[in-house]
């Protein structure tokens, strides 16, 4: 419970709990020594790719021309994740200290925390904490909150940079460490982008030393991770465990499968290969998940029981990835759109077409990709089409044998007492051009108000 046990609702609370010691120690070291401490801890990014954090910081400090910036990625757009919002609600001060330490280490001129405008509670908590810390002189650089649109690509690191520069979150080709915020030749402005949970670990590492992280987890994935569990479980929630904890322990935390049913499939967010019942003992660390052909992602899991129709589940996630694709790269938008059409036709009880054609679409979706979104589409769709081939074939030309309405686990709030997340029920009305039916249905005089 290393991260979750430290809550603070005021700067005084935070300091009384030992907060601030990490920043103090960081400032007593040189920036390079701070980076070394983070490297020695073995911390790896918690935003999805698991990139070694110290190595990233070193690259930002050593490479490129111009100013440097730090961006905290608090967009949390992956379905079945809620951990970043929970961390911000519990302790915004520690996160801001993490941002301050990162800015000092890489030599940044200023820092940004980017989140969605719809995350009102988290934005308020951060704004309040930022004011208290600025007034107390506890920031190493100016830190600005940026509230962005409710699109998945806000969380893609270059989409986030675009929004900070006041444009739509359309991903760029060059990664932020190569071409960062406000870069204009000859200035490359290397920009560090780190996830909320990654940065929340940093003050502890500096305060206690690198071994603090290495006290749990595995050799190559040290520390704990916050895992979100949603779907057909008794108690939905966020649970902290050492990396390497088997998936079935997490399911037990969540009270097991609701109604005593069996697990049919577990989605590690929307961007990875789906796990099957025989894979529930997989240890949750980067290597073990890769070894079973999947990935840890942002540690969010949506579990579905054996009453679930695989066509409906596939349609729900593929539709999300199709809608959220920005369309800059035609194979991404067009192939995912074809996949959705195929699944919708199957769902309606039509013959729908060849499974092999759908598989070809799933493979082709990544052609010429600018960002990682279609990698998720490809992995997820192929794993379902191949893992449940028989069920897809049997569904063709007949009404659904196990009809059950599913709602995408796009999480908006958590009721800890009830052990339930609130899902965004309006999401199904979002269109592939990022408008929504509601907006289009309003009369012009209403839309202007
Ligand atoms: C489509 C897409 C959506 C993403 N959404 C998020 C997100 O909401 N939050 C996040 O931290 N990272 C997200 N990422 C990963 C970021 O691009 C980036 O790798 C991460 O913020 C780096 O932080 P880390 O090294 O601390 O993990 C997303 C990536 C992709 C391709
Ligand atoms: S790969 Fe897809 S989501 Fe990413 S930039 Fe291209 S079209 Fe947009």
Coordinates of C-alpha atoms and ligand atoms in Angstrom, one line a residue:
X1 CA 0.0 0.0 0.0
X2 CA 3.0 2.3 -0.5
X3 CA 1.2 4.9 -2.6
X4 CA -2.4 4.6 -1.5
X5 CA -1.7 4.9 2.3
X6 CA -0.3 8.5 2.0
X7 CA -3.4 10.7 1.7
X8 CA -3.3 14.5 2.2
X9 CA -6.0 17.2 1.8
X10 CA -3.9 20.2 2.7
X11 CA -0.2 21.2 2.5
X12 CA 0.0 20.9 6.3
X13 CA -1.4 17.4 6.2
X14 CA 1.2 16.5 3.6
X15 CA 4.1 17.9 5.5
X16 CA 2.9 16.3 8.7
X17 CA 3.0 12.9 7.0
X18 CA 6.6 13.4 6.0
X19 CA 5.8 15.0 2.6
X20 CA 8.3 17.5 1.1
X21 CA 11.3 15.4 2.2
X22 CA 11.8 14.0 -1.3
X23 CA 12.0 17.5 -2.8
X24 CA 14.2 18.7 0.0
X25 CA 16.7 15.9 -0.6
X26 CA 16.5 16.3 -4.4
X27 CA 17.5 20.0 -4.1
X28 CA 20.5 19.0 -1.9
X29 CA 21.7 16.8 -4.8
X30 CA 22.8 17.9 -8.3
X31 CA 20.3 17.3 -11.1
X32 CA 22.4 14.4 -12.4
X33 CA 22.5 12.8 -9.0
X34 CA 18.7 13.0 -8.9
X35 CA 18.5 11.3 -12.2
X36 CA 20.9 8.6 -11.0
X37 CA 18.7 7.9 -7.9
X38 CA 15.6 7.4 -10.2
X39 CA 17.6 5.2 -12.5
X40 CA 18.9 3.1 -9.6
X41 CA 15.4 2.6 -8.3
X42 CA 14.4 0.9 -11.6
X43 CA 11.2 2.9 -11.8
X44 CA 9.3 2.3 -15.1
X45 CA 6.5 4.4 -16.5
X46 CA 3.0 3.6 -15.3
X47 CA 1.3 5.3 -18.3
X48 CA 1.3 2.3 -20.5
X49 CA 4.6 1.5 -22.1
X50 CA 6.7 0.8 -19.0
X51 CA 9.7 2.9 -20.3
X52 CA 12.5 3.3 -17.7
X53 CA 11.9 6.7 -16.1
X54 CA 15.5 7.5 -15.2
X55 CA 16.7 6.8 -18.8
X56 CA 14.0 9.1 -20.1
X57 CA 15.0 11.9 -17.8
X58 CA 18.6 11.5 -18.8
X59 CA 17.8 11.7 -22.5
X60 CA 15.8 14.9 -22.0
X61 CA 18.6 16.5 -20.0
X62 CA 21.3 15.4 -22.5
X63 CA 19.8 15.7 -25.9
X64 CA 18.5 18.6 -28.0
X65 CA 18.6 22.3 -28.2
X66 CA 16.4 25.1 -26.7
X67 CA 14.3 25.1 -23.5
X68 CA 13.1 22.0 -21.7
X69 CA 9.6 21.3 -20.3
X70 CA 7.9 18.8 -18.1
X71 CA 4.4 17.5 -18.7
X72 CA 2.5 15.4 -16.3
X73 CA 0.0 13.2 -18.2
X74 CA -3.2 13.1 -16.1
X75 CA -5.5 12.4 -19.1
X76 CA -6.4 8.9 -17.9
X77 CA -8.4 7.9 -21.0
X78 CA -7.8 4.1 -21.1
X79 CA -11.1 2.2 -20.5
X80 CA -11.1 0.4 -17.1
X81 CA -8.6 2.7 -15.4
X82 CA -9.2 5.1 -12.5
X83 CA -5.9 5.0 -10.6
X84 CA -4.5 8.4 -11.7
X85 CA -7.7 10.2 -10.6
X86 CA -7.6 8.3 -7.3
X87 CA -4.0 9.3 -6.7
X88 CA -4.8 13.0 -7.4
X89 CA -7.9 12.9 -5.2
X90 CA -5.9 11.3 -2.4
X91 CA -2.7 13.3 -2.6
X92 CA -2.2 16.1 -5.2
X93 CA 0.7 17.5 -3.2
X94 CA 2.9 14.4 -3.7
X95 CA 2.2 14.5 -7.5
X96 CA 3.2 18.2 -7.6
X97 CA 6.4 17.5 -5.7
X98 CA 7.1 14.7 -8.3
X99 CA 6.6 17.3 -11.1
X100 CA 8.9 19.8 -9.2
X101 CA 11.7 17.1 -8.8
X102 CA 11.4 16.1 -12.5
X103 CA 11.7 19.8 -13.6
X104 CA 14.7 20.3 -11.4
X105 CA 16.4 17.1 -12.7
X106 CA 15.9 17.8 -16.4
X107 CA 16.4 21.5 -16.2
X108 CA 12.9 22.5 -17.2
X109 CA 11.8 26.1 -17.6
X110 CA 8.2 25.3 -16.6
X111 CA 5.8 22.4 -16.2
X112 CA 2.2 21.5 -17.2
X113 CA -0.3 19.0 -15.7
X114 CA -2.7 18.0 -18.5
X115 CA -6.1 16.5 -17.7
X116 CA -9.6 16.4 -19.1
X117 CA -11.9 19.3 -18.4
X118 CA -14.5 16.7 -17.3
X119 CA -12.2 15.7 -14.4
X120 CA -13.7 18.6 -12.3
X121 CA -12.9 17.1 -8.9
X122 CA -9.3 16.4 -9.8
X123 CA -8.8 19.8 -11.4
X124 CA -10.1 21.5 -8.3
X125 CA -7.8 19.5 -6.0
X126 CA -4.8 20.2 -8.2
X127 CA -5.6 23.9 -8.5
X128 CA -6.0 24.2 -4.7
X129 CA -2.8 22.3 -4.0
X130 CA -0.8 24.3 -6.6
X131 CA -1.9 27.6 -5.1
X132 CA -0.9 26.4 -1.6
X133 CA 2.4 25.2 -2.8
X134 CA 3.1 28.3 -4.9
X135 CA 2.3 30.5 -1.9
X136 CA 4.6 28.5 0.3
X137 CA 7.4 28.8 -2.3
X138 CA 7.4 25.0 -2.7
X139 CA 7.6 24.8 -6.5
X140 CA 10.9 24.6 -8.4
X141 CA 9.3 26.0 -11.6
X142 CA 5.9 27.5 -12.5
X143 CA 3.4 24.7 -13.0
X144 CA 0.3 25.3 -15.1
X145 CA -2.9 23.2 -15.3
X146 CA -4.2 22.5 -18.8
X147 CA -7.8 21.2 -19.2
X148 CA -8.3 19.4 -22.4
X149 CA -11.1 17.7 -24.4
X150 CA -12.6 14.3 -23.5
X151 CA -10.8 12.4 -26.3
X152 CA -8.6 9.3 -25.9
X153 CA -5.8 11.0 -27.8
X154 CA -5.4 13.7 -25.2
X155 CA -3.4 11.0 -23.3
X156 CA -1.2 10.2 -26.3
X157 CA 1.9 12.1 -25.4
X158 CA 2.2 14.2 -28.6
X159 CA -1.6 14.8 -28.6
X160 CA -1.1 16.2 -25.1
X161 CA 1.6 18.6 -26.4
X162 CA -0.8 19.8 -29.2
X163 CA -3.5 20.6 -26.6
X164 CA -1.0 22.5 -24.4
X165 CA -0.3 24.5 -27.5
X166 CA -4.1 25.1 -27.8
X167 CA -4.8 22.8 -30.7
X168 CA -6.8 19.5 -31.1
X169 CA -5.1 16.4 -29.8
X170 CA -3.9 15.2 -33.2
X171 CA -0.7 13.1 -32.6
X172 CA 2.6 14.2 -34.1
X173 CA 5.2 12.1 -35.8
X174 CA 8.2 13.3 -33.6
X175 CA 8.3 12.1 -30.0
X176 CA 8.4 14.8 -27.3
X177 CA 12.0 14.1 -26.4
X178 CA 13.0 14.9 -30.0
X179 CA 10.6 17.8 -30.7
X180 CA 8.9 19.2 -27.7
X181 CA 6.6 22.0 -26.6
X182 CA 6.7 25.2 -28.6
X183 CA 9.6 23.8 -30.7
X184 CA 10.6 26.0 -33.6
X185 CA 13.9 25.3 -35.6
X186 CA 16.6 25.4 -34.4
X187 CA 15.1 24.8 -31.0
X188 CA 13.9 21.3 -30.3
X189 CA 12.7 22.0 -26.7
X190 CA 13.0 18.4 -25.4
X191 CA 9.9 17.7 -23.3
X192 CA 9.5 15.1 -20.6
X193 CA 6.1 13.4 -20.5
X194 CA 5.4 11.2 -17.4
X195 CA 2.2 9.7 -16.0
X196 CA 0.6 10.7 -12.7
X197 CA 1.5 7.4 -11.0
X198 CA 5.1 7.5 -12.3
X199 CA 5.6 10.9 -10.8
X200 CA 3.8 10.1 -7.6
X201 CA 6.5 7.5 -6.9
X202 CA 9.4 10.0 -7.3
X203 CA 9.1 11.9 -4.0
X204 CA 9.3 8.6 -2.1
X205 CA 12.3 7.4 -4.1
X206 CA 14.2 10.7 -3.3
X207 CA 13.1 10.8 0.3
X208 CA 13.9 7.1 1.2
X209 CA 16.5 6.2 -1.5
X210 CA 16.2 4.0 -4.5
X211 CA 15.8 0.8 -2.4
X212 CA 12.4 2.1 -1.3
X213 CA 11.0 1.1 -4.7
X214 CA 13.0 -2.1 -4.9
X215 CA 11.6 -3.3 -1.6
X216 CA 8.7 -4.8 -3.6
X217 CA 8.0 -6.0 -7.1
X218 CA 10.4 -7.9 -9.4
X219 CA 14.0 -7.2 -10.4
X220 CA 13.0 -5.6 -13.7
X221 CA 9.6 -4.3 -12.7
X222 CA 10.2 -2.9 -9.1
X223 CA 7.6 -1.3 -6.9
X224 CA 3.9 -1.5 -6.5
X225 CA 1.3 -0.6 -9.1
X226 CA -2.3 0.6 -8.8
X227 CA -4.5 -1.9 -10.6
X228 CA -8.1 -1.0 -11.6
X229 CA -10.6 -3.8 -11.8
X230 CA -14.0 -3.2 -13.5
X231 CA -16.8 -5.3 -15.0
X232 CA -18.4 -8.6 -13.8
X233 CA -16.7 -8.6 -10.3
X234 CA -18.3 -8.3 -6.9
X235 CA -16.4 -5.1 -6.0
X236 CA -15.0 -2.8 -8.6
X237 CA -12.1 -0.7 -7.4
X238 CA -8.5 0.2 -7.5
X239 CA -6.1 -2.1 -5.6
X240 CA -2.3 -1.6 -5.0
X241 CA 0.0 -4.6 -5.2
X242 CA 3.6 -5.3 -5.8
X243 CA 4.4 -5.8 -9.5
X244 CA 4.5 -9.5 -10.2
X245 CA 1.3 -10.3 -8.2
X246 CA -0.8 -12.8 -10.2
X247 CA -3.9 -11.6 -11.9
X248 CA -6.1 -14.0 -9.9
X249 CA -5.1 -12.3 -6.7
X250 CA -6.4 -9.1 -8.1
X251 CA -9.7 -10.8 -9.0
X252 CA -9.9 -12.1 -5.4
X253 CA -9.4 -8.5 -4.2
X254 CA -12.4 -7.6 -6.2
X255 CA -14.5 -10.3 -4.5
X256 CA -14.3 -12.7 -7.5
X257 CA -16.6 -13.0 -10.4
X258 CA -20.1 -11.7 -9.6
X259 CA -22.8 -14.3 -9.2
X260 CA -20.3 -17.1 -8.9
X261 CA -20.0 -17.4 -12.7
X262 CA -16.8 -18.2 -14.6
X263 CA -14.4 -15.7 -16.2
X264 CA -14.7 -15.6 -20.0
X265 CA -12.2 -12.9 -20.8
X266 CA -10.2 -10.1 -19.3
X267 CA -9.4 -6.9 -21.2
X268 CA -6.1 -5.2 -20.1
X269 CA -7.7 -1.8 -21.0
X270 CA -8.5 -1.4 -24.7
X271 CA -5.0 -1.7 -26.1
X272 CA -3.7 -5.2 -25.6
X273 CA -4.3 -8.8 -26.3
X274 CA -7.2 -10.2 -24.3
X275 CA -6.5 -12.7 -21.5
X276 CA -8.3 -16.0 -21.4
X277 CA -9.4 -18.1 -18.4
X278 CA -6.2 -20.2 -18.6
X279 CA -4.0 -17.1 -18.2
X280 CA -5.4 -15.9 -14.9
X281 CA -2.3 -16.9 -13.0
X282 CA -0.1 -14.6 -15.1
X283 CA 2.1 -12.3 -12.9
X284 CA 1.3 -8.7 -13.4
X285 CA 4.7 -7.4 -14.4
X286 CA 5.9 -6.1 -17.8
X287 CA 7.9 -9.3 -18.7
X288 CA 5.3 -11.9 -17.7
X289 CA 2.5 -10.1 -19.5
X290 CA 4.7 -9.8 -22.6
X291 CA 5.5 -13.5 -22.3
X292 CA 1.8 -14.4 -22.7
X293 CA 1.5 -12.1 -25.7
X294 CA -0.2 -9.3 -23.8
X295 CA 0.8 -6.2 -21.9
X296 CA 0.4 -4.5 -18.6
X297 CA -0.7 -1.2 -20.0
X298 CA -1.9 1.3 -17.4
X299 CA -2.9 -1.6 -15.0
X300 CA -6.6 -1.5 -15.8
X301 CA -8.6 -4.7 -16.3
X302 CA -12.2 -5.2 -17.5
X303 CA -13.4 -8.7 -16.7
X304 CA -16.4 -10.4 -18.4
X305 CA -18.1 -13.5 -17.3
X306 CA -19.3 -16.5 -19.4
X307 CA -22.7 -14.8 -20.1
X308 CA -21.0 -12.3 -22.3
X309 CA -21.2 -12.4 -26.1
X310 CA -17.7 -12.0 -27.6
X311 CA -19.2 -10.2 -30.6
X312 CA -20.8 -7.5 -28.4
X313 CA -17.6 -7.2 -26.3
X314 CA -15.4 -6.9 -29.4
X315 CA -17.8 -4.3 -30.9
X316 CA -17.8 -2.2 -27.8
X317 CA -14.0 -1.9 -27.6
X318 CA -13.3 -1.8 -31.4
X319 CA -15.9 1.0 -31.7
X320 CA -14.1 3.0 -29.0
X321 CA -10.8 2.7 -30.8
X322 CA -12.5 3.5 -34.2
X323 CA -14.3 6.6 -32.8
X324 CA -11.2 7.8 -31.0
X325 CA -8.9 7.4 -34.0
X326 CA -8.2 10.9 -35.4
X327 CA -8.1 9.8 -39.0
X328 CA -4.7 11.4 -39.9
X329 CA -3.5 8.0 -41.1
X330 CA -6.2 6.5 -43.3
X331 CA -5.4 2.8 -42.6
X332 CA -6.1 3.4 -38.9
X333 CA -9.5 5.0 -39.3
X334 CA -10.7 3.1 -42.4
X335 CA -9.7 -0.4 -41.3
X336 CA -11.1 0.1 -37.7
X337 CA -14.3 1.4 -39.3
X338 CA -14.6 -1.7 -41.5
X339 CA -14.0 -3.9 -38.4
X340 CA -16.8 -2.1 -36.6
X341 CA -19.1 -2.5 -39.6
X342 CA -18.3 -6.3 -39.7
X343 CA -19.1 -6.7 -36.0
X344 CA -22.3 -4.6 -36.2
X345 CA -23.5 -6.8 -39.1
X346 CA -22.7 -9.9 -37.0
X347 CA -24.5 -8.4 -34.1
X348 CA -27.6 -7.8 -36.2
X349 CA -27.6 -11.5 -37.1
X350 CA -26.3 -11.1 -40.7
X351 CA -23.7 -13.3 -42.4
X352 CA -21.4 -10.3 -42.2
X353 CA -18.6 -11.7 -44.4
X354 CA -15.4 -13.6 -44.1
X355 CA -13.5 -13.8 -40.7
X356 CA -10.3 -13.7 -42.7
X357 CA -11.2 -10.3 -44.2
X358 CA -11.8 -9.0 -40.7
X359 CA -8.5 -10.4 -39.6
X360 CA -6.8 -8.6 -42.5
X361 CA -8.4 -5.3 -41.4
X362 CA -7.1 -5.9 -37.9
X363 CA -3.6 -6.5 -39.2
X364 CA -3.7 -3.5 -41.7
X365 CA -4.9 -1.0 -39.2
X366 CA -1.3 -0.1 -38.1
X367 CA 0.0 0.7 -41.7
X368 CA 1.7 4.1 -41.6
X369 CA 0.6 4.7 -38.0
X370 CA 1.7 8.0 -36.5
X371 CA 0.9 6.9 -32.9
X372 CA 0.2 3.8 -30.8
X373 CA -3.6 3.8 -30.9
X374 CA -4.0 1.3 -33.8
X375 CA -1.4 -1.1 -32.2
X376 CA -4.1 -1.6 -29.5
X377 CA -6.8 -2.1 -32.1
X378 CA -4.8 -4.7 -33.9
X379 CA -3.8 -6.7 -30.8
X380 CA -7.2 -6.6 -29.3
X381 CA -9.2 -7.5 -32.4
X382 CA -6.8 -10.2 -33.5
X383 CA -6.8 -11.8 -30.1
X384 CA -10.6 -11.9 -30.0
X385 CA -11.1 -13.1 -33.6
X386 CA -8.5 -15.9 -33.2
X387 CA -9.2 -16.8 -29.5
X388 CA -13.0 -17.0 -30.0
X389 CA -13.0 -18.0 -33.7
X390 CA -15.7 -20.7 -33.3
X391 CA -18.1 -18.3 -31.4
X392 CA -17.7 -15.7 -34.2
X393 CA -18.5 -18.3 -36.8
X394 CA -21.5 -19.6 -34.9
X395 CA -22.8 -16.0 -34.5
X396 CA -23.0 -15.4 -38.3
X397 CA -26.5 -15.3 -39.7
X398 CA -28.3 -15.8 -36.4
X399 CA -29.6 -13.7 -33.5
X400 CA -27.3 -13.3 -30.6
X401 CA -27.3 -16.5 -28.5
X402 CA -26.4 -14.6 -25.3
X403 CA -27.8 -11.1 -25.6
X404 CA -26.7 -8.7 -22.9
X405 CA -26.1 -5.0 -23.1
X406 CA -22.6 -4.0 -22.3
X407 CA -21.5 -0.4 -21.5
X408 CA -17.9 0.6 -22.2
X409 CA -16.0 0.8 -18.9
X410 CA -15.1 4.5 -19.5
X411 CA -15.0 5.3 -15.9
X412 CA -16.2 8.6 -14.5
X413 CA -16.4 8.1 -10.7
X414 CA -16.0 5.5 -8.0
X415 CA -18.3 4.7 -5.1
X416 CA -16.1 3.0 -2.6
X417 CA -18.9 1.9 -0.3
X418 CA -20.8 0.1 -3.1
X419 CA -17.6 -1.0 -4.8
X420 CA -18.9 0.2 -8.2
X421 CA -17.7 2.6 -10.8
X422 CA -20.0 5.0 -12.6
X423 CA -19.6 4.5 -16.4
X424 CA -20.0 7.2 -19.0
X425 CA -23.4 6.3 -20.4
X426 CA -23.3 9.0 -23.0
X427 CA -20.2 7.6 -24.7
X428 CA -22.2 5.4 -27.1
X429 CA -23.5 8.7 -28.7
X430 CA -20.1 10.0 -29.6
X431 CA -19.5 9.8 -33.3
X432 CA -16.5 8.9 -35.3
X433 CA -15.9 12.6 -36.2
X434 CA -15.8 13.4 -32.4
X435 CA -19.2 15.2 -32.4
X436 CA -22.0 13.7 -30.4
X437 CA -25.6 13.1 -31.2
X438 CA -26.6 15.4 -28.3
X439 CA -24.7 18.3 -29.7
X440 CA -26.2 17.7 -33.2
X441 CA -29.7 17.2 -31.9
X442 CA -29.8 20.6 -30.0
X443 CA -31.6 23.5 -31.7
X444 CA -29.2 26.2 -32.9
X445 CA -30.4 28.7 -30.3
X446 CA -29.7 26.1 -27.6
X447 CA -26.2 25.3 -29.0
X448 CA -25.3 29.0 -28.8
X449 CA -26.2 29.5 -25.1
Ligands
LIG1 C1 -3.8 6.3 -27.7 C2 -3.0 6.5 -26.5 C3 -3.5 7.0 -25.3 C4 -2.7 7.2 -24.2 N1 -3.3 7.6 -23.0 C5 -2.6 7.9 -21.9 C6 -3.2 8.4 -20.7 O1 -4.4 8.7 -20.7 N2 -2.3 8.6 -19.7 C7 -1.0 8.3 -19.7 O2 -0.3 8.6 -18.7 N3 -0.4 7.8 -20.8 C8 -1.2 7.6 -21.9 N4 -0.6 7.1 -23.1 C9 0.9 6.9 -23.0 C10 1.6 8.2 -23.3 O3 1.7 8.4 -24.7 C11 3.0 8.2 -22.7 O4 3.7 7.1 -23.1 C12 3.0 8.2 -21.2 O5 2.3 9.3 -20.7 C13 4.5 8.3 -20.7 O6 4.5 8.3 -19.3 P1 5.3 7.2 -18.4 O7 6.7 7.0 -19.1 O8 5.4 7.8 -17.1 O9 4.5 6.0 -18.5 C14 -1.4 6.9 -24.2 C15 -0.8 6.4 -25.4 C16 -1.6 6.2 -26.5 C17 -0.9 5.6 -27.7
LIG2 S1 -2.4 6.2 -36.0 FE1 -4.6 6.6 -35.9 S2 -5.0 7.7 -34.0 FE2 -2.8 7.8 -34.4 S3 -2.4 9.7 -35.5 FE3 -2.8 8.1 -37.1 S4 -5.0 8.1 -37.4 FE4 -4.7 9.3 -35.6

